[in-house]
Structures are given as structure tokens and as C-alpha cells.
PDB file of C-alpha atoms in Angstrom:
ATOM      1  CA  MET A  19       0.000   0.000   0.000  1.00 86.00           C
ATOM      2  CA  GLY A  20       1.326   3.420  -0.961  1.00 92.00           C
ATOM      3  CA  LYS A  21       1.330   6.475   1.267  1.00 97.00           C
ATOM      4  CA  LEU A  22       0.086   9.898   0.166  1.00 98.00           C
ATOM      5  CA  THR A  23       1.080  13.527   0.667  1.00 98.00           C
ATOM      6  CA  ILE A  24      -1.420  16.224  -0.295  1.00 98.00           C
ATOM      7  CA  VAL A  25       0.130  19.541  -1.337  1.00 98.00           C
ATOM      8  CA  ILE A  26      -1.804  22.813  -0.986  1.00 98.00           C
ATOM      9  CA  LEU A  27      -0.600  26.167  -2.336  1.00 98.00           C
ATOM     10  CA  THR A  28      -1.547  29.192  -0.244  1.00 97.00           C
ATOM     11  CA  LYS A  29      -1.370  32.926   0.095  1.00 96.00           C
ATOM     12  CA  ASN A  30      -3.783  34.598   2.532  1.00 96.00           C
ATOM     13  CA  GLU A  31      -6.210  31.670   2.769  1.00 96.00           C
ATOM     14  CA  GLU A  32      -7.123  31.913   6.465  1.00 97.00           C
ATOM     15  CA  LYS A  33     -10.845  31.592   5.694  1.00 95.00           C
ATOM     16  CA  THR A  34     -10.596  28.059   4.339  1.00 96.00           C
ATOM     17  CA  ILE A  35      -7.215  26.526   5.153  1.00 98.00           C
ATOM     18  CA  GLN A  36      -8.219  24.692   8.345  1.00 98.00           C
ATOM     19  CA  LYS A  37     -11.206  23.048   6.660  1.00 98.00           C
ATOM     20  CA  VAL A  38      -9.180  22.171   3.558  1.00 98.00           C
ATOM     21  CA  VAL A  39      -6.403  20.581   5.647  1.00 98.00           C
ATOM     22  CA  ALA A  40      -8.938  18.623   7.734  1.00 98.00           C
ATOM     23  CA  ASN A  41     -10.600  17.366   4.565  1.00 98.00           C
ATOM     24  CA  ALA A  42      -7.249  16.354   3.011  1.00 98.00           C
ATOM     25  CA  GLN A  43      -6.272  14.459   6.168  1.00 98.00           C
ATOM     26  CA  LYS A  44      -9.124  12.017   5.557  1.00 98.00           C
ATOM     27  CA  CYS A  45      -6.952  10.229   2.994  1.00 98.00           C
ATOM     28  CA  ALA A  46      -3.444  11.730   3.294  1.00 98.00           C
ATOM     29  CA  ASP A  47      -0.575  10.590   5.490  1.00 98.00           C
ATOM     30  CA  GLU A  48       0.852  14.113   5.401  1.00 98.00           C
ATOM     31  CA  VAL A  49      -0.396  17.527   4.281  1.00 98.00           C
ATOM     32  CA  ILE A  50       2.167  20.053   3.040  1.00 98.00           C
ATOM     33  CA  VAL A  51       1.225  23.704   2.634  1.00 98.00           C
ATOM     34  CA  VAL A  52       3.460  25.697   0.287  1.00 98.00           C
ATOM     35  CA  ASP A  53       2.957  29.286   1.381  1.00 98.00           C
ATOM     36  CA  SER A  54       4.107  32.196  -0.752  1.00 97.00           C
ATOM     37  CA  GLY A  55       4.107  34.928   1.869  1.00 96.00           C
ATOM     38  CA  SER A  56       0.742  35.114   3.614  1.00 97.00           C
ATOM     39  CA  THR A  57       0.188  38.208   5.746  1.00 97.00           C
ATOM     40  CA  ASP A  58      -2.879  36.832   7.525  1.00 97.00           C
ATOM     41  CA  LYS A  59      -3.129  33.774   9.808  1.00 97.00           C
ATOM     42  CA  THR A  60      -2.870  31.154   7.048  1.00 98.00           C
ATOM     43  CA  VAL A  61       0.422  29.688   8.285  1.00 98.00           C
ATOM     44  CA  GLU A  62      -0.685  29.655  11.930  1.00 98.00           C
ATOM     45  CA  PHE A  63      -4.016  28.019  11.101  1.00 98.00           C
ATOM     46  CA  ALA A  64      -2.432  25.453   8.765  1.00 98.00           C
ATOM     47  CA  GLU A  65       0.105  24.386  11.389  1.00 98.00           C
ATOM     48  CA  SER A  66      -2.542  24.219  14.097  1.00 98.00           C
ATOM     49  CA  ALA A  67      -4.573  21.915  11.844  1.00 98.00           C
ATOM     50  CA  GLY A  68      -1.600  19.552  11.552  1.00 98.00           C
ATOM     51  CA  ALA A  69      -0.086  20.552   8.204  1.00 98.00           C
ATOM     52  CA  LYS A  70       3.620  20.989   7.509  1.00 98.00           C
ATOM     53  CA  VAL A  71       4.238  24.504   6.157  1.00 98.00           C
ATOM     54  CA  VAL A  72       7.119  25.350   3.821  1.00 98.00           C
ATOM     55  CA  TYR A  73       7.834  28.717   2.235  1.00 98.00           C
ATOM     56  CA  ARG A  74       8.713  29.751  -1.296  1.00 97.00           C
ATOM     57  CA  ALA A  75       8.669  33.409  -2.340  1.00 96.00           C
ATOM     58  CA  TRP A  76       6.042  34.161  -4.971  1.00 95.00           C
ATOM     59  CA  ASP A  77       7.530  34.877  -8.406  1.00 94.00           C
ATOM     60  CA  ASN A  78       4.397  34.705 -10.583  1.00 92.00           C
ATOM     61  CA  ASP A  79       4.934  31.026 -11.374  1.00 95.00           C
ATOM     62  CA  PHE A  80       2.418  28.441 -10.182  1.00 96.00           C
ATOM     63  CA  SER A  81       4.366  25.539 -11.706  1.00 96.00           C
ATOM     64  CA  ALA A  82       7.486  26.546  -9.788  1.00 97.00           C
ATOM     65  CA  GLN A  83       5.483  26.410  -6.538  1.00 97.00           C
ATOM     66  CA  ARG A  84       4.160  22.937  -7.359  1.00 97.00           C
ATOM     67  CA  ASN A  85       7.570  21.627  -8.430  1.00 97.00           C
ATOM     68  CA  PHE A  86       9.179  23.094  -5.304  1.00 98.00           C
ATOM     69  CA  ALA A  87       6.814  21.048  -3.138  1.00 97.00           C
ATOM     70  CA  LEU A  88       8.160  17.776  -4.518  1.00 97.00           C
ATOM     71  CA  GLN A  89      11.484  18.114  -2.690  1.00 96.00           C
ATOM     72  CA  HIS A  90       9.536  18.004   0.600  1.00 97.00           C
ATOM     73  CA  VAL A  91       7.400  14.963  -0.276  1.00 98.00           C
ATOM     74  CA  LYS A  92       8.544  11.804   1.540  1.00 97.00           C
ATOM     75  CA  THR A  93       5.718   9.493   0.441  1.00 98.00           C
ATOM     76  CA  THR A  94       5.274   7.422  -2.723  1.00 97.00           C
ATOM     77  CA  TRP A  95       2.277   9.453  -3.875  1.00 98.00           C
ATOM     78  CA  VAL A  96       1.460  13.151  -4.135  1.00 98.00           C
ATOM     79  CA  LEU A  97      -1.896  14.818  -4.775  1.00 98.00           C
ATOM     80  CA  TYR A  98      -2.316  18.548  -5.407  1.00 98.00           C
ATOM     81  CA  LEU A  99      -5.214  20.651  -4.119  1.00 98.00           C
ATOM     82  CA  ASP A 100      -5.944  24.368  -4.170  1.00 96.00           C
ATOM     83  CA  ALA A 101      -6.829  26.139  -0.930  1.00 97.00           C
ATOM     84  CA  ASP A 102     -10.506  26.333  -1.917  1.00 96.00           C
ATOM     85  CA  GLU A 103     -10.949  22.700  -2.985  1.00 98.00           C
ATOM     86  CA  PHE A 104     -12.481  19.801  -1.069  1.00 98.00           C
ATOM     87  CA  LEU A 105     -12.576  16.058  -1.786  1.00 98.00           C
ATOM     88  CA  ASP A 106     -16.028  14.495  -1.564  1.00 98.00           C
ATOM     89  CA  ASP A 107     -16.528  11.175   0.246  1.00 98.00           C
ATOM     90  CA  THR A 108     -16.687   9.120  -2.954  1.00 98.00           C
ATOM     91  CA  LEU A 109     -13.391  10.567  -4.167  1.00 98.00           C
ATOM     92  CA  ILE A 110     -11.744   9.977  -0.784  1.00 98.00           C
ATOM     93  CA  ASP A 111     -12.734   6.292  -0.981  1.00 98.00           C
ATOM     94  CA  SER A 112     -11.443   6.099  -4.580  1.00 98.00           C
ATOM     95  CA  ILE A 113      -8.094   7.594  -3.546  1.00 98.00           C
ATOM     96  CA  LYS A 114      -7.755   5.099  -0.706  1.00 98.00           C
ATOM     97  CA  MET A 115      -8.424   2.198  -3.097  1.00 98.00           C
ATOM     98  CA  ALA A 116      -5.825   3.543  -5.555  1.00 98.00           C
ATOM     99  CA  LEU A 117      -3.268   3.696  -2.716  1.00 98.00           C
ATOM    100  CA  VAL A 118      -3.985   0.063  -1.820  1.00 97.00           C
ATOM    101  CA  LYS A 119      -3.391  -1.006  -5.445  1.00 97.00           C
ATOM    102  CA  ASN A 120      -0.248   1.175  -5.648  1.00 97.00           C
ATOM    103  CA  GLU A 121      -0.058   0.866  -9.453  1.00 97.00           C
ATOM    104  CA  ASP A 122       2.188   2.859 -11.776  1.00 97.00           C
ATOM    105  CA  LYS A 123      -0.484   5.325 -12.913  1.00 98.00           C
ATOM    106  CA  GLN A 124      -1.471   8.960 -12.752  1.00 98.00           C
ATOM    107  CA  TYR A 125      -4.983   9.762 -11.588  1.00 98.00           C
ATOM    108  CA  SER A 126      -7.476  12.356 -12.734  1.00 98.00           C
ATOM    109  CA  MET A 127     -10.722  13.391 -11.086  1.00 98.00           C
ATOM    110  CA  PHE A 128     -13.649  15.605 -11.974  1.00 98.00           C
ATOM    111  CA  ARG A 129     -14.015  19.017 -10.363  1.00 98.00           C
ATOM    112  CA  ARG A 130     -17.269  20.885  -9.795  1.00 97.00           C
ATOM    113  CA  ILE A 131     -17.110  24.678  -9.804  1.00 96.00           C
ATOM    114  CA  HIS A 132     -19.035  26.757  -7.257  1.00 96.00           C
ATOM    115  CA  ALA A 133     -18.815  30.520  -7.854  1.00 94.00           C
ATOM    116  CA  PHE A 134     -20.923  33.561  -6.953  1.00 93.00           C
ATOM    117  CA  GLY A 135     -23.212  31.259  -4.973  1.00 91.00           C
ATOM    118  CA  PHE A 136     -24.003  29.074  -8.002  1.00 94.00           C
ATOM    119  CA  GLU A 137     -22.990  25.508  -8.935  1.00 95.00           C
ATOM    120  CA  TYR A 138     -22.191  25.433 -12.647  1.00 96.00           C
ATOM    121  CA  LYS A 139     -23.174  22.489 -14.815  1.00 96.00           C
ATOM    122  CA  HIS A 140     -22.300  23.868 -18.269  1.00 97.00           C
ATOM    123  CA  GLY A 141     -20.172  26.452 -20.042  1.00 96.00           C
ATOM    124  CA  ILE A 142     -16.694  27.609 -19.119  1.00 94.00           C
ATOM    125  CA  PHE A 143     -17.210  26.575 -15.479  1.00 96.00           C
ATOM    126  CA  LYS A 144     -18.718  23.163 -16.227  1.00 95.00           C
ATOM    127  CA  PRO A 145     -17.277  20.168 -14.337  1.00 96.00           C
ATOM    128  CA  ASP A 146     -13.817  19.534 -15.730  1.00 96.00           C
ATOM    129  CA  GLU A 147     -11.345  16.679 -15.499  1.00 97.00           C
ATOM    130  CA  VAL A 148      -8.075  17.552 -13.736  1.00 98.00           C
ATOM    131  CA  VAL A 149      -5.029  15.314 -13.296  1.00 98.00           C
ATOM    132  CA  ARG A 150      -3.824  15.689  -9.714  1.00 98.00           C
ATOM    133  CA  MET A 151      -2.413  12.453  -8.248  1.00 98.00           C
ATOM    134  CA  PHE A 152       0.974  10.989  -9.182  1.00 98.00           C
ATOM    135  CA  LYS A 153       3.923   8.926  -8.036  1.00 97.00           C
ATOM    136  CA  PHE A 154       5.972  11.790  -6.612  1.00 95.00           C
ATOM    137  CA  ASP A 155       9.016  11.086  -8.816  1.00 95.00           C
ATOM    138  CA  SER A 156       7.035  10.820 -12.065  1.00 97.00           C
ATOM    139  CA  VAL A 157       5.685  14.352 -12.505  1.00 98.00           C
ATOM    140  CA  HIS A 158       6.756  17.910 -13.116  1.00 97.00           C
ATOM    141  CA  TRP A 159       4.667  20.982 -13.888  1.00 98.00           C
ATOM    142  CA  GLU A 160       4.925  23.544 -16.666  1.00 95.00           C
ATOM    143  CA  ASN A 161       3.416  26.977 -17.525  1.00 93.00           C
ATOM    144  CA  LYS A 162       3.413  29.850 -15.071  1.00 93.00           C
ATOM    145  CA  VAL A 163      -0.394  30.094 -14.973  1.00 92.00           C
ATOM    146  CA  HIS A 164      -3.028  27.535 -16.003  1.00 91.00           C
ATOM    147  CA  GLU A 165      -0.214  25.131 -15.228  1.00 95.00           C
ATOM    148  CA  ARG A 166      -0.322  21.520 -16.333  1.00 95.00           C
ATOM    149  CA  PRO A 167       1.396  18.352 -15.120  1.00 97.00           C
ATOM    150  CA  VAL A 168       3.721  16.337 -17.349  1.00 97.00           C
ATOM    151  CA  CYS A 169       3.696  12.629 -16.527  1.00 98.00           C
ATOM    152  CA  SER A 170       4.236   9.640 -18.812  1.00 97.00           C
ATOM    153  CA  MET A 171       2.320   7.075 -16.754  1.00 97.00           C
ATOM    154  CA  PRO A 172      -1.073   5.773 -17.964  1.00 98.00           C
ATOM    155  CA  LYS A 173      -4.034   7.786 -16.715  1.00 98.00           C
ATOM    156  CA  GLU A 174      -7.085   6.572 -14.828  1.00 98.00           C
ATOM    157  CA  CYS A 175     -10.046   8.702 -13.726  1.00 98.00           C
ATOM    158  CA  LEU A 176     -11.203   8.212 -10.144  1.00 98.00           C
ATOM    159  CA  LYS A 177     -14.844   8.265  -9.075  1.00 98.00           C
ATOM    160  CA  GLY A 178     -16.077  11.245  -7.082  1.00 98.00           C
ATOM    161  CA  PHE A 179     -15.535  14.995  -7.269  1.00 98.00           C
ATOM    162  CA  ILE A 180     -13.334  17.825  -6.138  1.00 98.00           C
ATOM    163  CA  GLU A 181     -15.685  20.583  -4.968  1.00 98.00           C
ATOM    164  CA  HIS A 182     -14.054  23.881  -5.953  1.00 97.00           C
ATOM    165  CA  TYR A 183     -15.431  26.952  -4.155  1.00 96.00           C
ATOM    166  CA  THR A 184     -13.971  29.885  -6.073  1.00 93.00           C
ATOM    167  CA  TYR A 185     -14.790  33.580  -6.617  1.00 91.00           C
ATOM    168  CA  GLU A 186     -16.851  34.703  -3.654  1.00 87.00           C
ATOM    169  CA  SER A 187     -17.514  38.050  -5.342  1.00 91.00           C
ATOM    170  CA  TRP A 188     -17.123  39.869  -8.644  1.00 92.00           C
ATOM    171  CA  GLN A 189     -14.315  41.904  -7.124  1.00 94.00           C
ATOM    172  CA  ASP A 190     -12.509  38.676  -6.245  1.00 92.00           C
ATOM    173  CA  TRP A 191     -12.798  37.502  -9.872  1.00 95.00           C
ATOM    174  CA  TRP A 192     -11.673  40.880 -11.226  1.00 96.00           C
ATOM    175  CA  GLU A 193      -8.537  40.949  -9.055  1.00 94.00           C
ATOM    176  CA  LYS A 194      -7.565  37.389  -9.927  1.00 93.00           C
ATOM    177  CA  ALA A 195      -8.265  37.963 -13.619  1.00 96.00           C
ATOM    178  CA  GLY A 196      -5.921  40.951 -13.545  1.00 96.00           C
ATOM    179  CA  ARG A 197      -3.119  38.922 -11.978  1.00 94.00           C
ATOM    180  CA  TYR A 198      -3.572  35.794 -14.069  1.00 95.00           C
ATOM    181  CA  THR A 199      -3.794  37.607 -17.420  1.00 97.00           C
ATOM    182  CA  SER A 200      -0.585  39.486 -16.647  1.00 96.00           C
ATOM    183  CA  ILE A 201       1.241  36.264 -15.790  1.00 94.00           C
ATOM    184  CA  TRP A 202      -0.152  34.576 -18.917  1.00 96.00           C
ATOM    185  CA  ALA A 203       0.946  37.445 -21.166  1.00 96.00           C
ATOM    186  CA  GLU A 204       4.493  37.436 -19.748  1.00 94.00           C
ATOM    187  CA  ASP A 205       4.756  33.665 -20.110  1.00 93.00           C
ATOM    188  CA  ALA A 206       3.360  33.743 -23.662  1.00 95.00           C
ATOM    189  CA  TYR A 207       5.797  36.509 -24.590  1.00 95.00           C
ATOM    190  CA  ASP A 208       8.737  34.552 -23.176  1.00 93.00           C
ATOM    191  CA  GLN A 209       7.666  31.548 -25.269  1.00 93.00           C
ATOM    192  CA  GLY A 210       7.588  33.665 -28.437  1.00 94.00           C
ATOM    193  CA  LYS A 211       3.810  33.731 -28.920  1.00 95.00           C
ATOM    194  CA  LYS A 212       2.647  36.358 -31.427  1.00 94.00           C
ATOM    195  CA  THR A 213      -0.537  38.414 -31.754  1.00 96.00           C
ATOM    196  CA  ASN A 214      -1.795  41.548 -33.505  1.00 96.00           C
ATOM    197  CA  ILE A 215      -4.314  44.274 -32.678  1.00 95.00           C
ATOM    198  CA  SER A 216      -7.318  42.383 -34.093  1.00 97.00           C
ATOM    199  CA  SER A 217      -6.453  38.961 -32.697  1.00 96.00           C
ATOM    200  CA  PRO A 218      -7.640  39.604 -29.091  1.00 97.00           C
ATOM    201  CA  PHE A 219     -11.185  40.337 -30.261  1.00 97.00           C
ATOM    202  CA  PHE A 220     -11.446  37.217 -32.426  1.00 97.00           C
ATOM    203  CA  HIS A 221      -9.966  34.977 -29.734  1.00 97.00           C
ATOM    204  CA  ALA A 222     -12.452  36.432 -27.230  1.00 98.00           C
ATOM    205  CA  MET A 223     -15.423  36.039 -29.600  1.00 98.00           C
ATOM    206  CA  TYR A 224     -14.527  32.404 -30.222  1.00 97.00           C
ATOM    207  CA  GLY A 225     -14.118  31.865 -26.472  1.00 97.00           C
ATOM    208  CA  PHE A 226     -17.574  33.307 -25.803  1.00 98.00           C
ATOM    209  CA  PHE A 227     -19.169  31.215 -28.581  1.00 98.00           C
ATOM    210  CA  ARG A 228     -17.487  28.044 -27.326  1.00 97.00           C
ATOM    211  CA  ALA A 229     -18.509  28.664 -23.699  1.00 97.00           C
ATOM    212  CA  TYR A 230     -22.081  29.812 -24.336  1.00 97.00           C
ATOM    213  CA  ILE A 231     -23.087  27.667 -27.349  1.00 98.00           C
ATOM    214  CA  ILE A 232     -20.741  24.689 -27.832  1.00 97.00           C
ATOM    215  CA  GLU A 233     -20.350  23.998 -24.095  1.00 97.00           C
ATOM    216  CA  LEU A 234     -24.037  24.774 -23.475  1.00 97.00           C
ATOM    217  CA  GLY A 235     -23.504  27.666 -21.095  1.00 97.00           C
ATOM    218  CA  PHE A 236     -26.960  28.991 -22.006  1.00 97.00           C
ATOM    219  CA  LEU A 237     -28.473  26.064 -20.084  1.00 97.00           C
ATOM    220  CA  ASP A 238     -27.206  27.653 -16.846  1.00 96.00           C
ATOM    221  CA  GLY A 239     -29.454  30.668 -17.460  1.00 96.00           C
ATOM    222  CA  TRP A 240     -28.200  34.115 -16.516  1.00 96.00           C
ATOM    223  CA  SER A 241     -25.251  32.617 -14.642  1.00 96.00           C
ATOM    224  CA  GLY A 242     -24.189  30.871 -17.838  1.00 97.00           C
ATOM    225  CA  LEU A 243     -24.413  34.114 -19.799  1.00 97.00           C
ATOM    226  CA  TYR A 244     -22.413  36.027 -17.202  1.00 96.00           C
ATOM    227  CA  SER A 245     -19.694  33.346 -17.019  1.00 96.00           C
ATOM    228  CA  SER A 246     -19.403  33.329 -20.823  1.00 97.00           C
ATOM    229  CA  LEU A 247     -19.036  37.118 -20.822  1.00 97.00           C
ATOM    230  CA  GLN A 248     -16.394  36.743 -18.106  1.00 96.00           C
ATOM    231  CA  HIS A 249     -14.507  34.399 -20.397  1.00 97.00           C
ATOM    232  CA  PHE A 250     -14.787  36.932 -23.232  1.00 98.00           C
ATOM    233  CA  ILE A 251     -13.352  39.687 -21.015  1.00 98.00           C
ATOM    234  CA  TYR A 252     -10.601  37.474 -19.625  1.00 97.00           C
ATOM    235  CA  THR A 253      -9.517  36.342 -23.093  1.00 98.00           C
ATOM    236  CA  ILE A 254      -9.480  39.785 -24.689  1.00 98.00           C
ATOM    237  CA  ILE A 255      -7.499  41.241 -21.768  1.00 98.00           C
ATOM    238  CA  LYS A 256      -4.815  38.553 -21.803  1.00 97.00           C
ATOM    239  CA  TYR A 257      -4.241  38.929 -25.563  1.00 98.00           C
ATOM    240  CA  LEU A 258      -4.239  42.730 -25.328  1.00 98.00           C
ATOM    241  CA  LYS A 259      -1.616  42.488 -22.604  1.00 98.00           C
ATOM    242  CA  LEU A 260       0.452  40.232 -24.836  1.00 97.00           C
ATOM    243  CA  TYR A 261       0.081  42.686 -27.729  1.00 97.00           C
ATOM    244  CA  GLU A 262       1.113  45.521 -25.429  1.00 96.00           C
ATOM    245  CA  ARG A 263       4.124  43.535 -24.192  1.00 94.00           C
ATOM    246  CA  ILE A 264       5.252  42.753 -27.740  1.00 95.00           C
ATOM    247  CA  ASN A 265       5.041  46.388 -28.773  1.00 93.00           C
ATOM    248  CA  LYS A 266       7.005  47.654 -25.816  1.00 84.00           C
TER     249      LYS A 266
END
């Protein structure tokens, strides 16, 4: 039977960190919090809940934070969670069964998005499959934002859900969108991605059409329309920032 470490990235997450750690402990042998400089009581609350806290200064690179955590993992398995994500009971049981089997695999799971007091079923925030559980020495992460794991092992999807409680308010979304689009634009520029003055609009229009029509966002009513418009705004801003960066 394999043992599991759950890694949680934090910065100013005092509202949720104790509950997230307690939830993770239902299937983890150790919980590691990688903090990037919290100024609230995140570190204190995480330690009081039984988590090990390590520090890495924030440098606008989510993959670097996730890769940094691996040097502190002492178990065979590692699973990554955000500080606003919870494992449901079915997923916890699935994880435990995977640890008993201890096979050379990577594991994905479906994630349900809760935002602005609404549980999304369609559109850009529809339940999505995320790959989060690996043999600790088989994975590394890439991309500074919207990071993705690179692992060559065969993938299996576990039963159950991650419940993701994100964006408590429109201001919360706006602030995160500002940060994430800036990081994306810098990363895209460093990778040599090109754009022109008209490209942001067409990328955003396609994003809206995909979210609202192809991914059936309209079935979520007004919330589906608003989330599709959010995606339009997010997309046009990130490409405009890339265009601005190129022309500097």
C-alpha cells in the first residue's frame, strides 16, 4: 500500500485553510502547505490543523510552486489541491483504493465549480477533469499560470468529485483575472507567442461562442451568460496584454 502527501498552495487563505487541511487528512498521510508569503493567519491556522508549512517566495509562477513542493514529499504518492478545494466522500474512498493497489499510474478526477453562490453544470465553469495524483518522482509541472502536469504514466479517472469553491464576489474575480492575465501574457511573450491588434477580439469572440453555445452555457441561465461574458473579457485582456508587451 502506498502512502500519500497532499500539497496545498496558499497565500492569505485563512478563511478556508483549516477546513481544507482537515478534509485532506481524511486520505493523506501528510499535508504540506506551500505558502508564498501570507500576511494573515494562514500559516498559523495550517500548522494548528496539523499541516507541515514550507515557504517559497512568490515569483508569478504556479508551476514553480508545485515543483518546489516535490522536494519536501517523503511518500510514494502526491496529490495537489488548491486552498478552496475539497474532496467528496466518494473521491476519498477512490483515492484510498488507488493507494492500496499502488499501481504505476497517474490519476485524474472531476471538479465541480461553485462561484458567486451558483454551482455550474455547463459552459466555461462546467465540471472539468483535472489530473492531480501521481507517483511523486514521475511528474513535473509547466506553464506559469493555467499550469499543467507532465507525466508519462497511464491515466485513470477516479470516481467522485473535487468541490471547488472559487470567486466569492465579482471583485474577487476581477482581481484574480488581472493577476492571471498578466502572468499569462508574460509567459506567452517569453515563449515567443505572437498576436496583432485584431487577434484579441477574435480569440475572445470564439471563447464566448465556445462557452455559451458549444459547451451549453446557455443552459445555466443568466449565470451561464455572465460566465461566458467573463470568459470573453478574460480572453481579450490577456491577448491585449500580450500585444502591449510585444510592442514595448
